[in-house]
Short mmCIF file of C-alpha atoms in Angstrom, two decimals:
data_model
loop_
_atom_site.label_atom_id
_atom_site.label_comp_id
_atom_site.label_asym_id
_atom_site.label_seq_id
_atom_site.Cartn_x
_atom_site.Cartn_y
_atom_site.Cartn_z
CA UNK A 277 -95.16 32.74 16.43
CA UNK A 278 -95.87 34.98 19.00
CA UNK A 279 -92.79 37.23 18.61
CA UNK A 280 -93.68 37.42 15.38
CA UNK A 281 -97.26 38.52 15.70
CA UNK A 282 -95.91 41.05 18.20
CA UNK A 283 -93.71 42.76 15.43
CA UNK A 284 -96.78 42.86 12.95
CA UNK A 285 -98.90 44.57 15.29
CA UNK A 286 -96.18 47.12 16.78
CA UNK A 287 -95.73 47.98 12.73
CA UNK A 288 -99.42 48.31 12.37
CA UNK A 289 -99.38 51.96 13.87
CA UNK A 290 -96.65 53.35 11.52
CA UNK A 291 -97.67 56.10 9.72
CA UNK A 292 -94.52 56.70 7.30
CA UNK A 293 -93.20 55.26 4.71
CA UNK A 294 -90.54 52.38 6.06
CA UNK A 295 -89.30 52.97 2.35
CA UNK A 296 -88.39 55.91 0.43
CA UNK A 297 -86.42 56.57 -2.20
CA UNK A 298 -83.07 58.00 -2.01
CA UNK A 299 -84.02 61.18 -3.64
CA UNK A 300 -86.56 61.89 -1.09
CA UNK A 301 -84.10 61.16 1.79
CA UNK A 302 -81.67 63.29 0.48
CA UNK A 303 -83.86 66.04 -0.52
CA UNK A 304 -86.73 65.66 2.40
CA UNK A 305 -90.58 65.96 1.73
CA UNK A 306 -93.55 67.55 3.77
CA UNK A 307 -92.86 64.87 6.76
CA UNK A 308 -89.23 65.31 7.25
CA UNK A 309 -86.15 67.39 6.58
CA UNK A 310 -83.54 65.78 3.95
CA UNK A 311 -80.52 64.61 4.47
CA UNK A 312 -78.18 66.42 2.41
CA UNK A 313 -77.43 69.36 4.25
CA UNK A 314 -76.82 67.51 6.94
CA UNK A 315 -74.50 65.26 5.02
CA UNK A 316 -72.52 68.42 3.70
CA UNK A 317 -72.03 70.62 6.71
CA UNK A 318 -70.27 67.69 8.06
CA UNK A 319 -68.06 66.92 4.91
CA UNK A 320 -67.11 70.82 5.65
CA UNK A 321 -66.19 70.55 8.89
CA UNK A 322 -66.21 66.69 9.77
CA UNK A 323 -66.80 67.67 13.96
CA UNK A 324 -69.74 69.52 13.47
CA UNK A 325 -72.84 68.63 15.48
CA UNK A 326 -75.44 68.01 13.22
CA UNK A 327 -78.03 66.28 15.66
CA UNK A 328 -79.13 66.94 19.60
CA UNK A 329 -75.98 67.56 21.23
CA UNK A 330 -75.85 65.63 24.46
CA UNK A 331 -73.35 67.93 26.12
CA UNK A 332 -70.78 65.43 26.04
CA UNK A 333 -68.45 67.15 23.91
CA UNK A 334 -66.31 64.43 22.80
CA UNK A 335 -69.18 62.01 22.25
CA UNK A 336 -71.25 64.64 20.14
CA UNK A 337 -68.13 64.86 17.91
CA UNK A 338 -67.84 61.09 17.66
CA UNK A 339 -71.10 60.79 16.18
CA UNK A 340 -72.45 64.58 15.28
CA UNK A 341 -74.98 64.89 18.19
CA UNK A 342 -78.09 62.62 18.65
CA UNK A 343 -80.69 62.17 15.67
CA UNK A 344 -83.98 63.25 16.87
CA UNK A 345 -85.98 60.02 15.42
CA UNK A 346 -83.06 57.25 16.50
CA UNK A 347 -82.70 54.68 19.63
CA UNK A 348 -79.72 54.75 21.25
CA UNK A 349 -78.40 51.61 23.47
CA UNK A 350 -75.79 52.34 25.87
CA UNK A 351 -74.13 48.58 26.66
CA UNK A 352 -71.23 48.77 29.24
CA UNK A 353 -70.05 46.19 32.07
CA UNK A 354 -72.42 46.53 35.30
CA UNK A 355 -71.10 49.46 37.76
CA UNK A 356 -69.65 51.34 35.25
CA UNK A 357 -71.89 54.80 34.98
CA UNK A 358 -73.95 54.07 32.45
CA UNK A 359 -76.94 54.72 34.05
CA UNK A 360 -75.61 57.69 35.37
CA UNK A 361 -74.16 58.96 31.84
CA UNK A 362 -77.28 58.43 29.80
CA UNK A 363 -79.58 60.50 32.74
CA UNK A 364 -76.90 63.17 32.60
CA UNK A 365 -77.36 63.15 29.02
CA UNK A 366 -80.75 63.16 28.64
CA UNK A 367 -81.20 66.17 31.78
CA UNK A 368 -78.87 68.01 29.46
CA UNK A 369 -80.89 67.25 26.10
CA UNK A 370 -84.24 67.71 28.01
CA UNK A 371 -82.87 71.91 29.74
CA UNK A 372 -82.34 72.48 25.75
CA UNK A 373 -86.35 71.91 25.12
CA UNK A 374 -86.11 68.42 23.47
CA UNK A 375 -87.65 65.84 25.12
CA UNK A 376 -85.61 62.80 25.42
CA UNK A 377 -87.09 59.41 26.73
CA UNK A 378 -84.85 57.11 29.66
CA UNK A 379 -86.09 53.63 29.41
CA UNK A 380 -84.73 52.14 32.07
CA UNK A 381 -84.50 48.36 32.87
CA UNK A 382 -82.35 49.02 36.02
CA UNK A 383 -83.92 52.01 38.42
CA UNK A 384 -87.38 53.14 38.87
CA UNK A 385 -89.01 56.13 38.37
CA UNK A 386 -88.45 57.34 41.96
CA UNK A 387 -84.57 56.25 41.97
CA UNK A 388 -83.74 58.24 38.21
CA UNK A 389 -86.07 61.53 40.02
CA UNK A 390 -83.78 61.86 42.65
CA UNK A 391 -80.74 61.10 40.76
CA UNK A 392 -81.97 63.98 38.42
CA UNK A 393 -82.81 66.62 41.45
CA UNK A 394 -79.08 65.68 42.77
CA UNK A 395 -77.93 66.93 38.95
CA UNK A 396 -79.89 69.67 38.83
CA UNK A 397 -79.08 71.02 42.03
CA UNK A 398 -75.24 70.48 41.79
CA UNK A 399 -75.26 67.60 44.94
CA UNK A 400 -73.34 64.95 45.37
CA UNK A 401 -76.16 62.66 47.42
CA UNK A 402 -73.18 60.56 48.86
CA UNK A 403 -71.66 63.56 50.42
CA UNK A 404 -75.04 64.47 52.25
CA UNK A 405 -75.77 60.88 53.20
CA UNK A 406 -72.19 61.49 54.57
CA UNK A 407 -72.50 64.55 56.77
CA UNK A 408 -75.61 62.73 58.25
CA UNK A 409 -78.69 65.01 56.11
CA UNK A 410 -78.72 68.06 54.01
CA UNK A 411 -78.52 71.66 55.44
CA UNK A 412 -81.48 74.32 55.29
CA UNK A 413 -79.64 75.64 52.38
CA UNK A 414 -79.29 72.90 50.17
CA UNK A 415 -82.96 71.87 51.11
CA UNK A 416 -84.05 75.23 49.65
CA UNK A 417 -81.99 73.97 46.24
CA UNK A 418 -84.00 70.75 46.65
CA UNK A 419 -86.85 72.60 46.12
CA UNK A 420 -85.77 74.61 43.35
CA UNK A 421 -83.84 71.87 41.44
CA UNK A 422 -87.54 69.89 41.19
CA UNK A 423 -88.93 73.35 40.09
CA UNK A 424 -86.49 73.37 37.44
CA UNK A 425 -86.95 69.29 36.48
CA UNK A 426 -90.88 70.13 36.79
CA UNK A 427 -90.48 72.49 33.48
CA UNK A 428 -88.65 70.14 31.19
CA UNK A 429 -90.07 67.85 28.66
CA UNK A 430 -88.01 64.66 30.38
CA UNK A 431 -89.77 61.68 30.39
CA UNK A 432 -89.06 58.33 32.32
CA UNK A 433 -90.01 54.63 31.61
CA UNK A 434 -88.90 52.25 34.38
CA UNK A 435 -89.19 48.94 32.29
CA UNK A 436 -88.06 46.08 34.64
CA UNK A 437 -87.90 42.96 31.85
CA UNK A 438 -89.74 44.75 29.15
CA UNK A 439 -88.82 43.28 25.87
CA UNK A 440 -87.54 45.51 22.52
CA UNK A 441 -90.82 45.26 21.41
CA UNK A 442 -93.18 46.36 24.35
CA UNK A 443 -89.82 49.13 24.48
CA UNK A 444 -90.64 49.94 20.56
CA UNK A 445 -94.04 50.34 21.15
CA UNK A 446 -93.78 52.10 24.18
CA UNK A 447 -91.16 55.09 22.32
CA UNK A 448 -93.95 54.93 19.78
CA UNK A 449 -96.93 56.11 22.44
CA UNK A 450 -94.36 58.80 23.77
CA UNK A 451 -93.46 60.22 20.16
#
């Protein structure tokens, strides 16, 4: 089938192992770090943040902090935040150096930009669409919030219908 043929070729371009054995995860090899330590900081002290934290305090000790090489899929009911939590997370991930990928099948490009020059420049859009425009002042932190974004390693996908595996592929370009 076509989905099928799809998967095939998105696996063609791996260059790991899919399998290893489970002395190599634990113990790591010239590719990537083991698991073990990982495993027993966080039998020490079971809130530890062993991954990317995403400055969400109680989510990072839910689930140790983000693993650098796994997808994450936040599912909520519509006009909830999650678009909105999961830009605020990756702007956070992104001002520690890492460089987190938003895939979104909801906003463009444009639409997460702003929403991200709003963060970074501590504005609540709403309230300025309020008061009828922003002042000289917070045009000046405009400028410098998009100085700021300009310097991070935050990249943006706006996906429209794209399917998992055009999305699998497309993490795979970025990495």
């Amino acid at each position: 089938s076509e989905a099928a043929e799809k998967f095939i070729m998105l696996g063609a371009n791996i260059t790991k192992p899919m399998t290893m054995p489970i002395a190599e995860i634990l113990d790591g090899n010239e590719a990537e770090s083991g698991a073990f330590d990982d495993i027993y900081a966080r039998a020490i002290d079971p809130v530890s943040i062993t991954g990317i934290a995403s400055g969400w305090s109680v989510l990072d000790q839910a689930i140790g902090g983000f693993e650098p090489s796994a997808l994450y899929t936040i599912l909520a009911s519509t006009s909830v935040g999650k678009s909105f939590l999961v830009h605020w997370m990756a702007w956070n991930i992104a001002r520690t150096g890492h460089r987190p990928l938003i895939i979104s099948t909801e906003m463009n490009r444009r639409e997460i930009t702003e929403r991200l020059i709003y963060m970074q420049a501590g504005m609540d859009f709403e309230l300025i669409r309020e008061v009828g425009g922003a002042s000289a002042e917070q045009l000046t932190d405009i400028r410098h919030a998009a100085d700021e974004l300009r310097r991070i390693p935050l990249r943006i996908c706006s996906a429209g219908a794209m399917d998992v595996h055009a999305m699998a592929a497309e993490i795979r370009r970025q990495k």
